[in-house]
PDB file of N, CA, C and O in Angstrom:
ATOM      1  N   UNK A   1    -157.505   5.899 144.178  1.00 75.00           N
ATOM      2  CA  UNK A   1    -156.709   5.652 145.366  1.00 75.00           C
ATOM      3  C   UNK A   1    -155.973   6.952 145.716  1.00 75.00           C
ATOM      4  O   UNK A   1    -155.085   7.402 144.992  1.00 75.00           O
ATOM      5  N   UNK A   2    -156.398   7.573 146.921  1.00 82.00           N
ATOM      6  CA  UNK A   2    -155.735   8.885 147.034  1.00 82.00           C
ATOM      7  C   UNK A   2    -154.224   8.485 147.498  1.00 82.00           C
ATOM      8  O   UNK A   2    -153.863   7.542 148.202  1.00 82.00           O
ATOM      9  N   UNK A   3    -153.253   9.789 146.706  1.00 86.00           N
ATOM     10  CA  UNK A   3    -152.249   9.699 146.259  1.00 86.00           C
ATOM     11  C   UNK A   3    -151.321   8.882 145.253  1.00 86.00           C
ATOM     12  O   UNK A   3    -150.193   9.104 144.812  1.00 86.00           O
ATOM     13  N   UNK A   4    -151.877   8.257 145.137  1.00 86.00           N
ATOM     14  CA  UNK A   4    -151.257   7.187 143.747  1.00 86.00           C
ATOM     15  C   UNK A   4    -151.034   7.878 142.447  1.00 86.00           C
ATOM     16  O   UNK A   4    -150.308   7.324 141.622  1.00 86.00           O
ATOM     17  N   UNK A   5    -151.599   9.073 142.165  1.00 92.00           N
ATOM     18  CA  UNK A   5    -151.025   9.713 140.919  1.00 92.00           C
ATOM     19  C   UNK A   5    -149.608   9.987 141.588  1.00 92.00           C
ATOM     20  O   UNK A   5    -148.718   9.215 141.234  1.00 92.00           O
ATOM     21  N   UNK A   6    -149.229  11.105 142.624  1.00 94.00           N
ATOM     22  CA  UNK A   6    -148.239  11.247 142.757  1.00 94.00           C
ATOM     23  C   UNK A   6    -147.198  10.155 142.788  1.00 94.00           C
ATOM     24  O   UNK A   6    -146.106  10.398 142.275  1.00 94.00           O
ATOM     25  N   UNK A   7    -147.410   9.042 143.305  1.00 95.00           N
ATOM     26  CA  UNK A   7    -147.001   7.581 143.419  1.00 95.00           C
ATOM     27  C   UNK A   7    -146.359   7.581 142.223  1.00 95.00           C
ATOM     28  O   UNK A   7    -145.134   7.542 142.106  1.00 95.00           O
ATOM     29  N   UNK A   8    -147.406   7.636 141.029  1.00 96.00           N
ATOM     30  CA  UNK A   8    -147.297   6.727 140.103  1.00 96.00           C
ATOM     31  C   UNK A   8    -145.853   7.842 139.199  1.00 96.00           C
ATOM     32  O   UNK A   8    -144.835   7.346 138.715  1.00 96.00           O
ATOM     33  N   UNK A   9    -146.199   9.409 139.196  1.00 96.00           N
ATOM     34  CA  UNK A   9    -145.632  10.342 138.270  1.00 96.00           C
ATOM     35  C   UNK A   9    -144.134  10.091 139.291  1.00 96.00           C
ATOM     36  O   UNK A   9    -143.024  10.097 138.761  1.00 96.00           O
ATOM     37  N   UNK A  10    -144.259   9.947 140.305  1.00 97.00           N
ATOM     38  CA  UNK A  10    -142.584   9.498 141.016  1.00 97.00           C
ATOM     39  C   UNK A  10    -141.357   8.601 140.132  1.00 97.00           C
ATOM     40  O   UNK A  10    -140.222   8.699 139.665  1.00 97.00           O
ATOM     41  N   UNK A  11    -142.581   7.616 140.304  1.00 98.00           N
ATOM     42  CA  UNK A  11    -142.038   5.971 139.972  1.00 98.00           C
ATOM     43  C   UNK A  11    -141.924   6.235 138.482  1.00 98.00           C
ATOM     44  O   UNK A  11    -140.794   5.932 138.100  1.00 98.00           O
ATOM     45  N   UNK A  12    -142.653   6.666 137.561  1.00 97.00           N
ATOM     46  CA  UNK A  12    -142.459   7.306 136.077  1.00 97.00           C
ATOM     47  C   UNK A  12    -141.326   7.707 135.477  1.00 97.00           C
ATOM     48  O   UNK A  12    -140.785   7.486 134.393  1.00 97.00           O
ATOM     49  N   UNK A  13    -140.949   8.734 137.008  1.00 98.00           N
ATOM     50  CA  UNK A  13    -139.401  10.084 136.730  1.00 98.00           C
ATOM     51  C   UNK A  13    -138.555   9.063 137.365  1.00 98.00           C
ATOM     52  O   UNK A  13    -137.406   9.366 137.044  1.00 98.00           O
ATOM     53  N   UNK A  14    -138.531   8.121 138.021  1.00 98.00           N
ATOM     54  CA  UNK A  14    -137.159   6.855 138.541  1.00 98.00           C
ATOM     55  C   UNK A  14    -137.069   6.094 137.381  1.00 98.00           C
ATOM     56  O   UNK A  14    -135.883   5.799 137.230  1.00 98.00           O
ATOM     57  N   UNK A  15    -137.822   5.591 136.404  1.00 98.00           N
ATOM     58  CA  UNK A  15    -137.636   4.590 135.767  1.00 98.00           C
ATOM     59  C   UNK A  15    -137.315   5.691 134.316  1.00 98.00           C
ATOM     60  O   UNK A  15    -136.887   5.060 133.350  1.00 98.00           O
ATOM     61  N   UNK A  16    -137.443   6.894 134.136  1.00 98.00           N
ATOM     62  CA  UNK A  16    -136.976   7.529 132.972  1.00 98.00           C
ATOM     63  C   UNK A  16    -135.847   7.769 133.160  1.00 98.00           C
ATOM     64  O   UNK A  16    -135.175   7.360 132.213  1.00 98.00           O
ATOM     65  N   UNK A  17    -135.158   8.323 134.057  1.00 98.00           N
ATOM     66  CA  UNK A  17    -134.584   8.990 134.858  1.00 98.00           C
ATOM     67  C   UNK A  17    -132.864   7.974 134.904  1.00 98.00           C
ATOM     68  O   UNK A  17    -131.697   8.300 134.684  1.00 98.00           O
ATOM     69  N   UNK A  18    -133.552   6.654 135.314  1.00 98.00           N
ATOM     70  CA  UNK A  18    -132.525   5.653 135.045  1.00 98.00           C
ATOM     71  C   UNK A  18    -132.080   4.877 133.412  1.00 98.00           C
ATOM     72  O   UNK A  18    -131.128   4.138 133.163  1.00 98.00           O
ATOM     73  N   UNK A  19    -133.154   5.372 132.515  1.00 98.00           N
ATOM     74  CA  UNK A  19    -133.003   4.992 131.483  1.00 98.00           C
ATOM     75  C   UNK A  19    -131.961   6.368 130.733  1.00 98.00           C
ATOM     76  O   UNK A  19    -131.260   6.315 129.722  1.00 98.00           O
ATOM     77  N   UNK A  20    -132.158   7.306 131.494  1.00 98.00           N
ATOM     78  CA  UNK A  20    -131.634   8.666 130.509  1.00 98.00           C
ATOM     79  C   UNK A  20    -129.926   8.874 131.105  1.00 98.00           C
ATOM     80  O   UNK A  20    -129.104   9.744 130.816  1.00 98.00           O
ATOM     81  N   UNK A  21    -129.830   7.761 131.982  1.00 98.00           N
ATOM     82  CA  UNK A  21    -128.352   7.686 132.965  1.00 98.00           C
ATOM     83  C   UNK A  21    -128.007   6.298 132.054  1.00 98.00           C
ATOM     84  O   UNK A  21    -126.863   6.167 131.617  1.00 98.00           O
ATOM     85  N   UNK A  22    -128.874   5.427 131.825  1.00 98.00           N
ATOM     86  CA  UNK A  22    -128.019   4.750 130.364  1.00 98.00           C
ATOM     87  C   UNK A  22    -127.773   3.240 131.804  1.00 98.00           C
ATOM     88  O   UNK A  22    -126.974   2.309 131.705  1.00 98.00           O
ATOM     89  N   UNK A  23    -128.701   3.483 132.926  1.00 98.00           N
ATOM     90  CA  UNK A  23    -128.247   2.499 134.076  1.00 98.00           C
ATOM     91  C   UNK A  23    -129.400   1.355 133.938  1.00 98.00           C
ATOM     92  O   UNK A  23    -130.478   1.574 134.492  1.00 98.00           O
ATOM     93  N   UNK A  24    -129.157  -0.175 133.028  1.00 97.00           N
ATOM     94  CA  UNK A  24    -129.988  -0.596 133.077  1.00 97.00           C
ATOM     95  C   UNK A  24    -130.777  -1.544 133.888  1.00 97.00           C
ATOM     96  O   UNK A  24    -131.858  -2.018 133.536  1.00 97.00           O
ATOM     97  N   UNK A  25    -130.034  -1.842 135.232  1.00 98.00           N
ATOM     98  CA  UNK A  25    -130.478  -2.661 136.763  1.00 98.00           C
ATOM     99  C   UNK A  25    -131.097  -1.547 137.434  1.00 98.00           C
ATOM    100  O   UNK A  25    -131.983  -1.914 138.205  1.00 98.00           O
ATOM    101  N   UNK A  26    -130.912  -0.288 137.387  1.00 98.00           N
ATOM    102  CA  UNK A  26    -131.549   0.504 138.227  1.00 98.00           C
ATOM    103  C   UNK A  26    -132.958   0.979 137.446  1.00 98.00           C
ATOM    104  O   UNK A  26    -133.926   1.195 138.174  1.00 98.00           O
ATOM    105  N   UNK A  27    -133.148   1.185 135.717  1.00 98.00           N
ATOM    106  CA  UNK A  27    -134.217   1.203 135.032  1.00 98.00           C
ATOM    107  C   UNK A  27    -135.215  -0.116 135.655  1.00 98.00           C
ATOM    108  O   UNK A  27    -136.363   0.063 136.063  1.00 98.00           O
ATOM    109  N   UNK A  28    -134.612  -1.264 135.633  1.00 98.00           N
ATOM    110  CA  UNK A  28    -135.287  -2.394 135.616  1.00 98.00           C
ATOM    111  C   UNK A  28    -136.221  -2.652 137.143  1.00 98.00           C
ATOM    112  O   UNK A  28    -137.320  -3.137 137.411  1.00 98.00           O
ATOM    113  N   UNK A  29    -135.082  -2.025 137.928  1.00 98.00           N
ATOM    114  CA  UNK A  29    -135.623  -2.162 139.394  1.00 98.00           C
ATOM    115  C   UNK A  29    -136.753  -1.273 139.667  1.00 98.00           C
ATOM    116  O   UNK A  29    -137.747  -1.608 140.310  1.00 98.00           O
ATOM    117  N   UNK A  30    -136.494   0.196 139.001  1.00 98.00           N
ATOM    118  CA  UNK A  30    -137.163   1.184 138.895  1.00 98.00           C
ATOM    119  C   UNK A  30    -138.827   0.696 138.434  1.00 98.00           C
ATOM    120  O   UNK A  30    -139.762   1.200 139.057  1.00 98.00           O
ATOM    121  N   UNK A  31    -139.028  -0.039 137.611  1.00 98.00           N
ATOM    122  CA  UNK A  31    -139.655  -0.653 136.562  1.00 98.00           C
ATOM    123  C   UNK A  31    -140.995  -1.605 137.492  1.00 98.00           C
ATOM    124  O   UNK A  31    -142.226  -1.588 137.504  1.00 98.00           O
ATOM    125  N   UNK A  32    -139.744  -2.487 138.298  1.00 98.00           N
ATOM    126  CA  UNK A  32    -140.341  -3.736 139.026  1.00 98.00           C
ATOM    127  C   UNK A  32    -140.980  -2.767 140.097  1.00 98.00           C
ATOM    128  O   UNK A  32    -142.201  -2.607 140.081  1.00 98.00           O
ATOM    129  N   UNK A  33    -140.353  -2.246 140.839  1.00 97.00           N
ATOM    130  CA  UNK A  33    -141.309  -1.148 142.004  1.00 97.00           C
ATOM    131  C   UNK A  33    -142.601  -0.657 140.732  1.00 97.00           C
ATOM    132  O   UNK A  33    -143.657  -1.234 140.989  1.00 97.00           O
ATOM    133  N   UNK A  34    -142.663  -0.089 139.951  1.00 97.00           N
ATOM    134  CA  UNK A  34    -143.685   0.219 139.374  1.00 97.00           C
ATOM    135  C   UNK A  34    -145.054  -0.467 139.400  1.00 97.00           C
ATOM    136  O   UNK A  34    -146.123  -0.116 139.899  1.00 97.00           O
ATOM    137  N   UNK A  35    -144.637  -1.715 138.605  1.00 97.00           N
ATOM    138  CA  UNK A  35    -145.331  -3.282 138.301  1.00 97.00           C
ATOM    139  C   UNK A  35    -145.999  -3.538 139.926  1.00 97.00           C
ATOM    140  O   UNK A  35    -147.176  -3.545 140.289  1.00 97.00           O
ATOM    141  N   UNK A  36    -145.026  -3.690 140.523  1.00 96.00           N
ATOM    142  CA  UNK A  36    -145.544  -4.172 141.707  1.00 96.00           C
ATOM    143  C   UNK A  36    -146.711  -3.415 142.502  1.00 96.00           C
ATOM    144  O   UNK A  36    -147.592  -4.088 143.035  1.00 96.00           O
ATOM    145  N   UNK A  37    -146.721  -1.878 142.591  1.00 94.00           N
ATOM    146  CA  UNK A  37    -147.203  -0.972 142.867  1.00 94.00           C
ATOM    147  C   UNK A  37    -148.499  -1.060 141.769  1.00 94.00           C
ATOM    148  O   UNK A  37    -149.129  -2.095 141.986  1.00 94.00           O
ATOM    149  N   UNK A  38    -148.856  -0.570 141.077  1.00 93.00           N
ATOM    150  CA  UNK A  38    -149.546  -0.995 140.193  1.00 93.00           C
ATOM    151  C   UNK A  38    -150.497  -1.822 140.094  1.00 93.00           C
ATOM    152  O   UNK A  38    -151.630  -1.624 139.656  1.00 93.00           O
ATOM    153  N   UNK A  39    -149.725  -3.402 140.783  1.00 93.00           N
ATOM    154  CA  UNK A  39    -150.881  -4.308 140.408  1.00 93.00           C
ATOM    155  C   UNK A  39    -151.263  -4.332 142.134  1.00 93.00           C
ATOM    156  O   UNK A  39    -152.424  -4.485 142.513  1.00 93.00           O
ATOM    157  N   UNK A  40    -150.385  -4.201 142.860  1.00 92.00           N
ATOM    158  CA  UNK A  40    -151.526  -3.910 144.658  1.00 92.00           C
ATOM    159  C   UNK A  40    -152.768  -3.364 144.362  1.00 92.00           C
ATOM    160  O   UNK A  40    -153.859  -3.849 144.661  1.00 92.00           O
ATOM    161  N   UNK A  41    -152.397  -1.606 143.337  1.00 91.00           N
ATOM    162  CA  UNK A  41    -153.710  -1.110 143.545  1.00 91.00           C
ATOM    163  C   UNK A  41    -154.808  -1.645 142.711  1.00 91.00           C
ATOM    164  O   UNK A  41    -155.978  -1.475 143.055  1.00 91.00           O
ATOM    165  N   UNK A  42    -154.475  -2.318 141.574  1.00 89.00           N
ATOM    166  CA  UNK A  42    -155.273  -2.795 140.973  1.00 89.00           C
ATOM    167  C   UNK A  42    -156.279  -3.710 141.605  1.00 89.00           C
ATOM    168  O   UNK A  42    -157.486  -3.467 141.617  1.00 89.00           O
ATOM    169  N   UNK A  43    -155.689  -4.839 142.163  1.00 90.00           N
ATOM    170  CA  UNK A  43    -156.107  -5.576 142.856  1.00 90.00           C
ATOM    171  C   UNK A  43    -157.054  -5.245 144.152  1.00 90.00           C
ATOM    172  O   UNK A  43    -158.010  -5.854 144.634  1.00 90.00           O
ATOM    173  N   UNK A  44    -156.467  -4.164 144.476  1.00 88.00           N
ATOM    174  CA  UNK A  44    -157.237  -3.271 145.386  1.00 88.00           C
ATOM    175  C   UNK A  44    -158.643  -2.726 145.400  1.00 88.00           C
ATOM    176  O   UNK A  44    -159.423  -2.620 146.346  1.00 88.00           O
ATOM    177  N   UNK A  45    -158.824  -2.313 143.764  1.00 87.00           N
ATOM    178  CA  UNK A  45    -159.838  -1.575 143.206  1.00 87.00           C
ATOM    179  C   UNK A  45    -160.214  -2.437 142.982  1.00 87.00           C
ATOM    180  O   UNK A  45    -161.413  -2.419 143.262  1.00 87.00           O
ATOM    181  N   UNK A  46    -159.757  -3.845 142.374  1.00 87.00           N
ATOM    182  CA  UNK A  46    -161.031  -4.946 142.170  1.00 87.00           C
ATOM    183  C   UNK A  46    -161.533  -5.261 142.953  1.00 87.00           C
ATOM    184  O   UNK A  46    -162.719  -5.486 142.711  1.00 87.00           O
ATOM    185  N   UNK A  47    -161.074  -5.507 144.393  1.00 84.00           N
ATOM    186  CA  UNK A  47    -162.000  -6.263 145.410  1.00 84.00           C
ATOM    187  C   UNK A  47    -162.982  -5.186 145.613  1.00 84.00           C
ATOM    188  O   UNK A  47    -164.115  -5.564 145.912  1.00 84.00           O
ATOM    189  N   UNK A  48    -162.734  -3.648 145.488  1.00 87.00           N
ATOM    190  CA  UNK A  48    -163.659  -3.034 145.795  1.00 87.00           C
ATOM    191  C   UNK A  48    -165.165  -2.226 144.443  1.00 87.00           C
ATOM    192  O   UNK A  48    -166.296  -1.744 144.510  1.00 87.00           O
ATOM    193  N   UNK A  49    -164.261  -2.514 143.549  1.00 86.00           N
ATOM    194  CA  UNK A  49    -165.115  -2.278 142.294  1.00 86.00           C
ATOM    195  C   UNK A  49    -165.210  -3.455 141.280  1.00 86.00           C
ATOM    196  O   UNK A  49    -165.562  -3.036 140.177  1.00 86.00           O
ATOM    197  N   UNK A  50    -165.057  -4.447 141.304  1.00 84.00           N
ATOM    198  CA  UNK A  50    -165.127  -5.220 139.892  1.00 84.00           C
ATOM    199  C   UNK A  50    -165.300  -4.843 138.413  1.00 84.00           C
ATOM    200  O   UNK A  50    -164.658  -4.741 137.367  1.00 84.00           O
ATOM    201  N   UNK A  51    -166.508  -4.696 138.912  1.00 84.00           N
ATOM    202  CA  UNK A  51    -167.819  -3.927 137.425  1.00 84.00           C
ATOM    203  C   UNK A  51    -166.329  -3.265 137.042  1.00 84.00           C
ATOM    204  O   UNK A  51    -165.868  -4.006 136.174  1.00 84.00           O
ATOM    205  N   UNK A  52    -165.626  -2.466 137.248  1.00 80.00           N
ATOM    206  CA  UNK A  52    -164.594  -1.723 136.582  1.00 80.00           C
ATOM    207  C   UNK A  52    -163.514  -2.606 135.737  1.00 80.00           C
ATOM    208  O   UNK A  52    -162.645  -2.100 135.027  1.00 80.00           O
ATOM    209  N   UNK A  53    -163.653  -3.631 135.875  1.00 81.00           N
ATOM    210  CA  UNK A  53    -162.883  -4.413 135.409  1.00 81.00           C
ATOM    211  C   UNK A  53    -163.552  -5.678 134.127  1.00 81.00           C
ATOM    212  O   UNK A  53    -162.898  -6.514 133.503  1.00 81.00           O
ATOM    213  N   UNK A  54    -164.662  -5.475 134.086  1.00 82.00           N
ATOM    214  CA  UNK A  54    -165.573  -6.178 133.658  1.00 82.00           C
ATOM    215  C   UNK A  54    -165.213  -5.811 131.990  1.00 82.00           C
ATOM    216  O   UNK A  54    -164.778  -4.782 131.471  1.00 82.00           O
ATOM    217  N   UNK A  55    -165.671  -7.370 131.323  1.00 78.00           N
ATOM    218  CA  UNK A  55    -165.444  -6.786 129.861  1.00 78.00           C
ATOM    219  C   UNK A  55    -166.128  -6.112 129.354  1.00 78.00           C
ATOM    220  O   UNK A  55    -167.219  -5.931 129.895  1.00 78.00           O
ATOM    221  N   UNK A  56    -165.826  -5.403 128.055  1.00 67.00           N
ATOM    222  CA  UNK A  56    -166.342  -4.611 127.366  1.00 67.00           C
ATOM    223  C   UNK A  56    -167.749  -4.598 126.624  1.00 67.00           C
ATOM    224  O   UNK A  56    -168.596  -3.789 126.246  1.00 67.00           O
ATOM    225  N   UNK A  57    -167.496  -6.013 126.638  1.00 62.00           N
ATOM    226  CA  UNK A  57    -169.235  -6.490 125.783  1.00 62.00           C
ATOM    227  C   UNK A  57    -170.155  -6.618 126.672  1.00 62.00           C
ATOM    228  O   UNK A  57    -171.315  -6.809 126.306  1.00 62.00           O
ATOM    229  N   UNK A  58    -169.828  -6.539 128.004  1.00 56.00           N
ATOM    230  CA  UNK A  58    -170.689  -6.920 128.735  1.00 56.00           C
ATOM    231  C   UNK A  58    -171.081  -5.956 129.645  1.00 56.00           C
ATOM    232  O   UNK A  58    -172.031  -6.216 130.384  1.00 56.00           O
ATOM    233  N   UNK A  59    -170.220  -4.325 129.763  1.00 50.00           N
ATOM    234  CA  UNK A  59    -170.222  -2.790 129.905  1.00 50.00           C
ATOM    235  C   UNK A  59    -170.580  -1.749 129.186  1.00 50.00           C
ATOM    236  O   UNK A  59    -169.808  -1.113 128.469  1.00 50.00           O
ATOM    237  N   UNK A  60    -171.862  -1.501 129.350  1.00 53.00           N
ATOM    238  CA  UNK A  60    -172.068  -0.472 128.892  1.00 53.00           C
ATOM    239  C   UNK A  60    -171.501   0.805 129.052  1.00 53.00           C
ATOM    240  O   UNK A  60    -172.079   1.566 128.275  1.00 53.00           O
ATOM    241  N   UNK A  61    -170.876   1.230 129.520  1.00 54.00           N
ATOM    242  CA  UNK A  61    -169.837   2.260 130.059  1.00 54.00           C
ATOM    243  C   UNK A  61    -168.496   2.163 129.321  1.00 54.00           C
ATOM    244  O   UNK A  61    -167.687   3.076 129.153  1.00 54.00           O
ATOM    245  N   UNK A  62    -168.424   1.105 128.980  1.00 51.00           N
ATOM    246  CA  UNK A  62    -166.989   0.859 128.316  1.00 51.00           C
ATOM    247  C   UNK A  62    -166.938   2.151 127.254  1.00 51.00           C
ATOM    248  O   UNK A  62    -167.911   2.763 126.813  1.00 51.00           O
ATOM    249  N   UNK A  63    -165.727   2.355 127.010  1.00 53.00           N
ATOM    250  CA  UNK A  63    -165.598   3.430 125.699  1.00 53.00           C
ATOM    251  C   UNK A  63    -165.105   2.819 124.672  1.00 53.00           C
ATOM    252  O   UNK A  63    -164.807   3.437 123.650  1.00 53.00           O
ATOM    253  N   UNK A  64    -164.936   1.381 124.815  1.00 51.00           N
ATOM    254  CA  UNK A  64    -164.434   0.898 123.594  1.00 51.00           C
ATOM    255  C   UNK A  64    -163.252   0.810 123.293  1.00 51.00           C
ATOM    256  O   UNK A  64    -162.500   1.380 124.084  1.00 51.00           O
ATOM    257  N   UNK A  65    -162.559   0.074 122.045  1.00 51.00           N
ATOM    258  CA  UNK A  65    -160.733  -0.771 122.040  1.00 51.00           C
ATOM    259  C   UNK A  65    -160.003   0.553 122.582  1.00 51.00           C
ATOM    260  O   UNK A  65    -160.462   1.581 123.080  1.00 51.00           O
ATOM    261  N   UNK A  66    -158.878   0.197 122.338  1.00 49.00           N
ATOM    262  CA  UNK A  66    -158.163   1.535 123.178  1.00 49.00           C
ATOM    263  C   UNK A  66    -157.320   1.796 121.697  1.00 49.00           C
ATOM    264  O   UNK A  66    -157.073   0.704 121.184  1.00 49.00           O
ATOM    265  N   UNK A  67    -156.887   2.781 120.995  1.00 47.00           N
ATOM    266  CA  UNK A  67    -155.682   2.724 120.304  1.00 47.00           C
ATOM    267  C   UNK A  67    -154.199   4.132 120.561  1.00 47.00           C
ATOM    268  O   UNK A  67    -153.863   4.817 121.527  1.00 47.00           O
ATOM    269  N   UNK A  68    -153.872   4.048 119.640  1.00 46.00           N
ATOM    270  CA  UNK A  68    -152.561   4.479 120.112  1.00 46.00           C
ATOM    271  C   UNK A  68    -152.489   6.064 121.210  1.00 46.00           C
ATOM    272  O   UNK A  68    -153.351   6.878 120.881  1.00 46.00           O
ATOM    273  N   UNK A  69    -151.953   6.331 121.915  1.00 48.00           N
ATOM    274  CA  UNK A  69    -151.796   7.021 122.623  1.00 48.00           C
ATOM    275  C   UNK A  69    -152.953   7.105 124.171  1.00 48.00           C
ATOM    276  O   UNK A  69    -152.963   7.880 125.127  1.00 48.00           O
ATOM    277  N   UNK A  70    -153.814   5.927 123.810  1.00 46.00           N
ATOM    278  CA  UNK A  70    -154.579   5.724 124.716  1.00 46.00           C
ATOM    279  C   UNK A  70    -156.158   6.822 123.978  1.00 46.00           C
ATOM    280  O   UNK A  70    -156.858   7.424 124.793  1.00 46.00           O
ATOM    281  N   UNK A  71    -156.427   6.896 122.728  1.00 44.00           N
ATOM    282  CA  UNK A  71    -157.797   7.032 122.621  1.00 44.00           C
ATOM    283  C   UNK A  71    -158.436   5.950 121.760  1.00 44.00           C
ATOM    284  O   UNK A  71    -158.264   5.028 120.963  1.00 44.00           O
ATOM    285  N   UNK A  72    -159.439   6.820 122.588  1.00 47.00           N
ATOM    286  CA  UNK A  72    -160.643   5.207 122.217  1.00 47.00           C
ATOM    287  C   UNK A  72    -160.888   5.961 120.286  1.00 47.00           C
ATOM    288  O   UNK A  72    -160.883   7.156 119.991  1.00 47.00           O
ATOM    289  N   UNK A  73    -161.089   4.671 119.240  1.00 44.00           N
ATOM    290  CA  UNK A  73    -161.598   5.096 118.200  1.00 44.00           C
ATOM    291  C   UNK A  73    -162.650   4.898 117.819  1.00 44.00           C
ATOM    292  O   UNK A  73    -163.024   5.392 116.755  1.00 44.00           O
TER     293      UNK A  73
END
């Protein structure tokens, strides 16, 4: 989705940003704009890709479980 990284690294630095100010309604709100944002595009990309969303056993493309820091093992 063009521009949504920037979107997303915005909404990232609001919700750190309010956590490092120790403000926890503005973290939370920060948070919910995220979530919300997030699942539009998701939803977005499904109507237009599925297969991307498809399980793993049933994707050959898949890379497999995810573990910590986000690599596949």
């Amino acid at each position: 989705v063009p521009g949504h990284l920037a979107e997303v690294t915005e909404q990232h630095a609001a919700i750190a940003q309010a956590l490092q100010r120790g403000n926890a309604m503005q973290a939370e709100l920060a948070m919910r704009i995220h979530l919300d944002s997030s699942f539009a595009v998701m939803s977005a990309m499904y109507d237009i890709s599925s297969e991307l969303f498809s399980d793993s056993t049933t994707n050959p493309r898949s890379a497999g479980p995810m573990t910590s820091v986000g690599r596949t093992s």
